[in-house]
Coordinates of C-alpha atoms in Angstrom, one line a residue:
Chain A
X1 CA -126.4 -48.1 59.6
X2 CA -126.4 -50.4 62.4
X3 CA -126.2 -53.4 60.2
X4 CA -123.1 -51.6 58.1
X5 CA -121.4 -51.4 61.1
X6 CA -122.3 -54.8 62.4
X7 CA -120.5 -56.5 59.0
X8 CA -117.6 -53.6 59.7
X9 CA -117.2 -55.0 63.0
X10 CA -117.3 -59.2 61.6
X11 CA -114.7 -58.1 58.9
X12 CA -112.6 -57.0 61.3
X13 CA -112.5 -59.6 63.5
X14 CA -112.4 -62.2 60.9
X15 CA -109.1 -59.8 59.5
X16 CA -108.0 -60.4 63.1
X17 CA -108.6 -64.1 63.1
X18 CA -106.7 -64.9 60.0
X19 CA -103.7 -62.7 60.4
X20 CA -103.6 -64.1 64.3
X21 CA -104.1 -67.8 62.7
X22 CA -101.1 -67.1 60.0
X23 CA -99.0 -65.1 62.5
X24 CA -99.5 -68.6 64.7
X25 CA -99.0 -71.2 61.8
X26 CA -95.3 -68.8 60.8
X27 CA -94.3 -69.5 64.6
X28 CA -95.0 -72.8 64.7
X29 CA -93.3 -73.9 61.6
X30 CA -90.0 -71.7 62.7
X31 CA -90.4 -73.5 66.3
X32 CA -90.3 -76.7 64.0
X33 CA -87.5 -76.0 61.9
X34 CA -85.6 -74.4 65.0
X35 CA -85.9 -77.7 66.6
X36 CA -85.1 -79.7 63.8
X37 CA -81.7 -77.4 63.8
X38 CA -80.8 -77.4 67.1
X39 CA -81.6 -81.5 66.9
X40 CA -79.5 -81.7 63.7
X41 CA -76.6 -79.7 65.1
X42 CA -76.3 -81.2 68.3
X43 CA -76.0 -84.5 66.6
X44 CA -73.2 -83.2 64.2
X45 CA -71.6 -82.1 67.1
X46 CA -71.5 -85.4 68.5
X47 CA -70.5 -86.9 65.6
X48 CA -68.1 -84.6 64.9
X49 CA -66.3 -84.8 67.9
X50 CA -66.2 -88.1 67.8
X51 CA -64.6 -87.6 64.4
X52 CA -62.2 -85.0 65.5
X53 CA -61.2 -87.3 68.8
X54 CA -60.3 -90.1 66.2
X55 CA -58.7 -88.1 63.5
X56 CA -58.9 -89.8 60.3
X57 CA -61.5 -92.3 60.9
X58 CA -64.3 -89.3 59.9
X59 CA -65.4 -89.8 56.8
X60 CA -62.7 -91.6 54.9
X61 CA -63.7 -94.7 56.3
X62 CA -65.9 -95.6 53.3
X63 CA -67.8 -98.7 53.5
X64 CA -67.0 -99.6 49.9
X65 CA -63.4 -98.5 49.7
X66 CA -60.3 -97.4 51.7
X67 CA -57.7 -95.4 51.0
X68 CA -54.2 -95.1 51.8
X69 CA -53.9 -91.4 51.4
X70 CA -54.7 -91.3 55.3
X71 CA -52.8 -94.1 56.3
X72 CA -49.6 -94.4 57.6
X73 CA -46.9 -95.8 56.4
X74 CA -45.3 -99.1 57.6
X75 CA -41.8 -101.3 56.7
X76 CA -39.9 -104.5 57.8
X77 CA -39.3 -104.3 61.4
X78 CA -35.8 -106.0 62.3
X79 CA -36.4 -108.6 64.5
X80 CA -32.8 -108.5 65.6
X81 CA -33.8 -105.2 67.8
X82 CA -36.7 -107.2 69.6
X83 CA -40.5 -106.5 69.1
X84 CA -42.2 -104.2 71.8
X85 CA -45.6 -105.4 71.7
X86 CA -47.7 -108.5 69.8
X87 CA -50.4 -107.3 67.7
X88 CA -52.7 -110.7 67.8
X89 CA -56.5 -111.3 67.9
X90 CA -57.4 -109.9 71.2
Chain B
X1 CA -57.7 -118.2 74.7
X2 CA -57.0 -114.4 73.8
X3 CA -53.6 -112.7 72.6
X4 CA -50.8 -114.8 74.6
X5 CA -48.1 -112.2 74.9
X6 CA -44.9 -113.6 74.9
X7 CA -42.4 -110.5 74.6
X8 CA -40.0 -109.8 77.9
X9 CA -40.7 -107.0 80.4
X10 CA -38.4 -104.4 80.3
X11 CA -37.5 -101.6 82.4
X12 CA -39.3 -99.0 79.8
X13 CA -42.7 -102.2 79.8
X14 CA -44.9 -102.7 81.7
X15 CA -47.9 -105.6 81.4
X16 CA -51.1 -106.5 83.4
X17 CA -54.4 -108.6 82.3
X18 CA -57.2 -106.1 81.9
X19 CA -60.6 -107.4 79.9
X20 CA -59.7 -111.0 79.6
X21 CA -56.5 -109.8 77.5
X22 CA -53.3 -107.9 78.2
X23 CA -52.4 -104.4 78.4
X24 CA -48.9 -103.4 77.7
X25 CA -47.2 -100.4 78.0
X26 CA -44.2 -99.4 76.7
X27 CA -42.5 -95.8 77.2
X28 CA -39.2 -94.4 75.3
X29 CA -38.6 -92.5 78.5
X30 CA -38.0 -95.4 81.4
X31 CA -38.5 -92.5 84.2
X32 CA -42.0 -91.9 83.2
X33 CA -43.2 -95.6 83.5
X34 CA -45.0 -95.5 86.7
X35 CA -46.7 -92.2 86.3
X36 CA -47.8 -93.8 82.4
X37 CA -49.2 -96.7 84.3
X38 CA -51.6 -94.6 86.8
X39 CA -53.0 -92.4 83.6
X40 CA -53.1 -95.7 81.6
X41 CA -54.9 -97.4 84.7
X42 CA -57.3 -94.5 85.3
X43 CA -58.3 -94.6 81.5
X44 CA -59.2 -98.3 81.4
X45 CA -61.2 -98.2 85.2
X46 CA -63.1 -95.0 83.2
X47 CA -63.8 -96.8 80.1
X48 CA -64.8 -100.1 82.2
X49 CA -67.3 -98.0 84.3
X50 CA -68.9 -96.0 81.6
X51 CA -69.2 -98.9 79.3
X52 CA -68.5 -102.4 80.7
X53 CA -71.4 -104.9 79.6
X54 CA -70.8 -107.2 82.3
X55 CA -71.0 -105.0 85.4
X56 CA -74.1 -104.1 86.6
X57 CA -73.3 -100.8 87.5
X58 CA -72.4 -99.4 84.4
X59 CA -73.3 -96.1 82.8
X60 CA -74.3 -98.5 79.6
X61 CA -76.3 -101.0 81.8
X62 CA -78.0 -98.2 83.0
X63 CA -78.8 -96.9 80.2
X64 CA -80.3 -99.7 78.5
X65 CA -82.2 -100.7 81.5
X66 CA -84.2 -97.2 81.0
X67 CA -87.1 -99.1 78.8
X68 CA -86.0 -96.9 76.1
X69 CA -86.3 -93.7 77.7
X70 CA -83.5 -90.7 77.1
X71 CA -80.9 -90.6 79.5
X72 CA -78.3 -88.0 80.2
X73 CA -75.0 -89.7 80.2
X74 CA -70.8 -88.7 80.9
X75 CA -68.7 -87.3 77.9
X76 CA -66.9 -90.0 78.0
X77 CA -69.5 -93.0 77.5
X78 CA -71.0 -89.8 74.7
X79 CA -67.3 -90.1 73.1
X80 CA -67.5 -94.2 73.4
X81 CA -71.0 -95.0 72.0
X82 CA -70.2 -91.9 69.0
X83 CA -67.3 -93.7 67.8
X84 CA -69.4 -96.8 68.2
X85 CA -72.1 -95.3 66.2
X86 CA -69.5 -93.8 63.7
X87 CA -68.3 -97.2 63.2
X88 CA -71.7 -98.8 62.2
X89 CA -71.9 -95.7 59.8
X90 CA -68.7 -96.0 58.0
X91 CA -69.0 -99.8 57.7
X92 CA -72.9 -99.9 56.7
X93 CA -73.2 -101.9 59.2
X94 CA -70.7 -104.2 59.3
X95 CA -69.4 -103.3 63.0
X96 CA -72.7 -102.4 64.9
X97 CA -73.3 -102.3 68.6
X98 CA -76.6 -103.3 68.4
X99 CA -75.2 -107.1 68.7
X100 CA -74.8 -107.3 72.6
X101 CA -78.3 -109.6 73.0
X102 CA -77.1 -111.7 70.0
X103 CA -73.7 -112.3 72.2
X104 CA -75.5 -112.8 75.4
X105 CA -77.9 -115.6 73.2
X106 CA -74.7 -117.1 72.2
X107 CA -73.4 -117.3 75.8
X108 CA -70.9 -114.4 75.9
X109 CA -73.3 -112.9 78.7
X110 CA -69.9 -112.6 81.2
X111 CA -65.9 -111.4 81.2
X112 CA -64.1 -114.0 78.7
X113 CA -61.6 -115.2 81.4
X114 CA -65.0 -116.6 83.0
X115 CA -66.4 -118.5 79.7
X116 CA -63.2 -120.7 80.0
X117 CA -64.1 -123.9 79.8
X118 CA -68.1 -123.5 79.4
X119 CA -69.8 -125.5 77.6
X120 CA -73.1 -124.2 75.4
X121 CA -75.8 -126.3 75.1
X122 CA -76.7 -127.1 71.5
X123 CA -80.1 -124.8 71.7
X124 CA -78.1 -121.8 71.4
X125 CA -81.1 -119.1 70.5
X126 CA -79.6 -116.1 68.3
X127 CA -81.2 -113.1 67.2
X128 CA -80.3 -110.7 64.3
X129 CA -79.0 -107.2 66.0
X130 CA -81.4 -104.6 65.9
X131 CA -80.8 -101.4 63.3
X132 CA -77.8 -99.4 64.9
X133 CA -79.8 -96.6 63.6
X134 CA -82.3 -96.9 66.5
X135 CA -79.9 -95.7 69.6
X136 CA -79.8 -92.1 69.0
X137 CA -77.3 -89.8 70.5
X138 CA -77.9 -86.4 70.5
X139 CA -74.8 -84.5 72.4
X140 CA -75.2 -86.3 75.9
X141 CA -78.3 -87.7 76.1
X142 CA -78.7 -91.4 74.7
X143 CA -82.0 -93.2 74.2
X144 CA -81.1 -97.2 73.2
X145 CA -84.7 -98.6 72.1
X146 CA -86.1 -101.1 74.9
X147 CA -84.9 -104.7 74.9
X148 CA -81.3 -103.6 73.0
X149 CA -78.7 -104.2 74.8
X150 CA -75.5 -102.7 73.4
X151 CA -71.5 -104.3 73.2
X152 CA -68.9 -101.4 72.6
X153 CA -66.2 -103.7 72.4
X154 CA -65.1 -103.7 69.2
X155 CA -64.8 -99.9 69.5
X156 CA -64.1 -98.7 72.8
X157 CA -60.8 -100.7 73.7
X158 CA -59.8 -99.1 70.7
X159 CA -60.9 -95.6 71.5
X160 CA -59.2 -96.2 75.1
X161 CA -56.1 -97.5 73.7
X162 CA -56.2 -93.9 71.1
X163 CA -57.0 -91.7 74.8
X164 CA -54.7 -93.3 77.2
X165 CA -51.5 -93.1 74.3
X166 CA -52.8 -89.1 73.7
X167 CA -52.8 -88.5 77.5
X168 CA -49.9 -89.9 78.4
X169 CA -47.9 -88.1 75.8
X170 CA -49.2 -85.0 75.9
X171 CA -48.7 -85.4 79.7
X172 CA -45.7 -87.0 80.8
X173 CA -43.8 -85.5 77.3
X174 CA -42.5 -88.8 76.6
X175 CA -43.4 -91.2 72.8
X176 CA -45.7 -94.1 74.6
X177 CA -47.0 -97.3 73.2
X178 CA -50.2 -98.6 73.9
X179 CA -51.7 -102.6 73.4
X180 CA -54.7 -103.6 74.6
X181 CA -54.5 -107.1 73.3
X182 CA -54.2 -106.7 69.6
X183 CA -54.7 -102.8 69.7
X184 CA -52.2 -100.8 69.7
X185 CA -51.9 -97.5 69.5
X186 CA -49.1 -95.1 69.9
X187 CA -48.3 -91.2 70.2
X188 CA -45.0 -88.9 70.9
X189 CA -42.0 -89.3 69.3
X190 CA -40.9 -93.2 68.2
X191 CA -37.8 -94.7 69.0
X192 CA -35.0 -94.6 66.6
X193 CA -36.2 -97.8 64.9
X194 CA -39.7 -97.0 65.1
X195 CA -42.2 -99.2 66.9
X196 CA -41.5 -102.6 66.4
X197 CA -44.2 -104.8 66.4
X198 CA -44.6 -108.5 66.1
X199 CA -47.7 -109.6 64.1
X200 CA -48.8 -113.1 65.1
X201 CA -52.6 -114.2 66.3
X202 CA -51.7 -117.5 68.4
X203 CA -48.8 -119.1 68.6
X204 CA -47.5 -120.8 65.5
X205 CA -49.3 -118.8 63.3
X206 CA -47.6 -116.8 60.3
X207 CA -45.8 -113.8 62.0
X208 CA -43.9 -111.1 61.0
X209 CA -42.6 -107.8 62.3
X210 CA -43.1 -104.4 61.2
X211 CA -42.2 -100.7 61.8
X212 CA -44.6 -98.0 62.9
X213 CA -44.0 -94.4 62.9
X214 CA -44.8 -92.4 66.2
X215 CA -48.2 -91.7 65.8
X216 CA -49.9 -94.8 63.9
X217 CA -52.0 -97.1 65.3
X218 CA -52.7 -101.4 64.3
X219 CA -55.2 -103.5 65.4
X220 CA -55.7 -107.3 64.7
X221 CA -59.2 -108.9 64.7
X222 CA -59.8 -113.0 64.9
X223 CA -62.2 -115.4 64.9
X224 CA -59.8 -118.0 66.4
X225 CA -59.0 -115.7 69.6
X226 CA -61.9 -115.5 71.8
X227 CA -63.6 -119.0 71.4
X228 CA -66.2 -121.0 73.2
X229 CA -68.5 -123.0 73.2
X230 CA -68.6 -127.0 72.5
X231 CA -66.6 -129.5 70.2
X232 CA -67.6 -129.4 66.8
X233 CA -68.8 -126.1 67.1
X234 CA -67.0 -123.2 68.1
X235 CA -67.9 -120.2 68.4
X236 CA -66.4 -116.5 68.0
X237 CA -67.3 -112.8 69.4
X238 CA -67.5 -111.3 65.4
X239 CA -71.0 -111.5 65.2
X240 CA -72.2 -110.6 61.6
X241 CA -74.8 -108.1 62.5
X242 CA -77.1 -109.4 59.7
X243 CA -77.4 -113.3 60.9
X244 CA -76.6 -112.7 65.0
X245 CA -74.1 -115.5 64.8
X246 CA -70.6 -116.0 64.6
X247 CA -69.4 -114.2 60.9
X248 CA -68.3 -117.3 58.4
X249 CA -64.5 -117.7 59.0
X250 CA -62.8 -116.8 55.8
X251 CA -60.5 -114.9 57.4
X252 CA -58.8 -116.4 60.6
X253 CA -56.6 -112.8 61.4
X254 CA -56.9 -109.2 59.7
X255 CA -54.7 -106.6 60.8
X256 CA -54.9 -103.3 59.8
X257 CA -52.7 -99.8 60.2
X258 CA -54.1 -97.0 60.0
X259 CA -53.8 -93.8 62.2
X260 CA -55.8 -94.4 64.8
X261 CA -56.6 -97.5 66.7
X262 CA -60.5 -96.5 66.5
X263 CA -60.2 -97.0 62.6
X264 CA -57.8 -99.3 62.2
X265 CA -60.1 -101.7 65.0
X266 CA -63.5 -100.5 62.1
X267 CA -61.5 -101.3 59.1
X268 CA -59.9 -105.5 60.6
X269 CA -63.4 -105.8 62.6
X270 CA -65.3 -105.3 59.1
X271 CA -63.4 -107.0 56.9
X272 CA -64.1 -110.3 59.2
X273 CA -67.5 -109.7 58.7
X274 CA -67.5 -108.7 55.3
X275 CA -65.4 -112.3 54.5
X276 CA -64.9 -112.5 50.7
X277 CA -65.7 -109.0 50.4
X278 CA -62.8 -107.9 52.8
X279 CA -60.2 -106.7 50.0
X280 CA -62.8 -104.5 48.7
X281 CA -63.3 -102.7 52.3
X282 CA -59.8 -102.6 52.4
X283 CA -58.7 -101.0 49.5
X284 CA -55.1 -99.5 49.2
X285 CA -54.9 -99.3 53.0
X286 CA -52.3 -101.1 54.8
X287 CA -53.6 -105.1 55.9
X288 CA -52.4 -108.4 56.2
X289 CA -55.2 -111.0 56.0
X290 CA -54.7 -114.7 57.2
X291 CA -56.9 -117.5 55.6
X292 CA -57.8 -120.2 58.0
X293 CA -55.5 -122.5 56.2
X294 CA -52.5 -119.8 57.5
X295 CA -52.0 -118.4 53.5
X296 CA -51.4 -114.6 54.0
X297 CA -52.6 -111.8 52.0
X298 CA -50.9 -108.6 52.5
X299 CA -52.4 -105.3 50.9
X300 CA -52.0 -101.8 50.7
X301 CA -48.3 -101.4 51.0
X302 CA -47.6 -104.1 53.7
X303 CA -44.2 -105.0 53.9
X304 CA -43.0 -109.1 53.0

């Protein structure tokens, strides 16, 4: 009698062990990915608003290719009017 | 020598050295010139104390004196080293403020008007930039890996020349012109005749004028602007990212339009580095490339 409730007793702890253990691991791996979020967003953010401060320069500035589709467009200036500014290497 | 600007001063200009170069500011609205010059003013002191790499008591001097620690820095110098960062990004690499020890190694350690006539001695130590990758920025805290020492200046005069034009508009209501050497950006309404711009690294050099709209932004990079160094061997402040040193000079002058200075200053800065590779970077966007034997390739809708 003693003995059954003796192993009772162990198997109910050891219940309580393992659900406290996988209760534990679940918060750790949503503290983890809730980091990882809040690290990934705030760096969008940045990144973003750097984009958004620049206007076009987000992610049409490819590496490999430009395009005009967000670029303005320029013509002749008449010199005759006189320039306002020199664009030169700086 | 930098950009030698040789346009008259008129009563809707006005022009001061800033940064070893000129700033130039030009208003349609003559009345508003001296308020434009305070908020022009107040944006480059901001910029210069948030991100200078020659004074001492910079936000980015601090930071990268911090031994690589994370340090909690102003929205502004957040806003400067992001569009730094975005740069690197969009270019692969190509533009990457990781390069400020490989310009101090090559003696660019000081403000350009105080290189002038400095001689480097011929053991000139470079050092390939570290990854750009390493300085993380996550909203305003910055952590630049130890021994790194970071040069916004391909970027930020760009990004201040984008703010100050912005500002000024949006303050004074009146179309503004911005040039920080060979940025320029602009914002309001144009002039009847749009902005017109002369096109023209140094003095005998191919130029040429164009038109820009209210709103669109050039910038000119060169490797024959900002030189130093001895006789024989010049050097130039494009540093290819990959080798530390001075990018090959197959281009002498790229300009690019585009509508913001920011990307306009990405696009010219990378396709000096990139060299032979440049019309590919460019694609269809509006540039005019100069070979160092003056031959000029315009793309991307230029006009002749």
């Amino acid at each position: 009698m003693q003995r059954d409730i003796g192993r009772r007793r162990a198997t109910l702890v050891t219940g309580a062990l393992v659900v406290a253990s996988v209760a534990a691991t679940v918060g750790i791996g949503a503290a983890a990915y809730a980091s990882d979020s809040s690290t990934s967003s705030t760096t969008t953010t940045a990144s973003t608003s750097t984009d958004s401060s620049s206007s076009s320069s987000s992610s049409s500035t490819s590496s490999s290719s430009s395009s005009s589709s967000d670029s303005p467009t320029i013509s002749s200036g008449s010199s005759g009017s006189g320039s306002q500014a020199t664009s030169g290497g700086s | 020598m930098p950009l030698v600007e040789t346009l008259p001063v008129g009563p809707d200009t006005a022009q001061w050295e800033v940064w070893g170069t000129v700033a130039r500011l030009v208003v349609t609205d003559p009345a508003r010139l001296g308020q434009a010059s305070h908020l022009l003013q107040a944006e480059l002191s901001a910029v210069d104390r948030a991100c200078s790499r020659f004074r001492p008591d910079s936000e980015l001097r601090e930071v990268c004196r911090a031994g690589g620690r994370p340090v909690r820095i102003s929205s502004l110098l957040a806003e400067l080293v992001g569009a730094a960062l975005g740069a690197a990004r969009d270019t692969d690499g190509a533009v990457d403020p990781t390069v400020g020890g490989a310009l101090c190694a090559l003696g660019y350690d000081r403000d350009f008007a105080q290189l002038a006539g400095r001689v480097v001695g011929p053991g000139v130590r470079v050092f390939p930039a570290p990854d750009w990758r390493a300085v993380q920025l996550r909203g305003r805290e910055l952590t630049v890996p130890h021994g790194v020492q970071l040069d916004l200046g391909a970027t930020a005069k760009a990004v201040a020349a984008d703010r100050a034009a912005a500002r000024i508009a949006d303050r004074l209501g009146t179309g503004v012109l911005v040039a920080l050497g060979g940025d320029i950006a602009t914002a309001g309404p144009a002039p009847e005749n749009g902005w017109q711009v002369l096109v023209q690294d140094r003095p005998g050099d191919p130029a040429c004028t164009i038109r820009l709209p209210g709103g669109a932004a050039l910038a000119t990079s060169s490797t024959a602007g900002r030189t130093w160094g001895r006789p024989g061997e010049l050097l130039h402040h494009i540093v290819d990212p990959a080798t530390g040193k001075p990018a090959p000079t197959v281009w002498r002058t790229v300009s690019v339009a585009a509508f913001t200075c920011l990307r306009a200053n990405t696009l010219s800065t990378a396709a000096i580095v990139r060299g032979h590779g440049a019309p590919a970077l460019l694609g269809t966007v509006p540039s005019r490339l100069v070979t160092p034997g003056m031959h000029v390739l315009r793309m991307g809708g230029w006009p002749q």
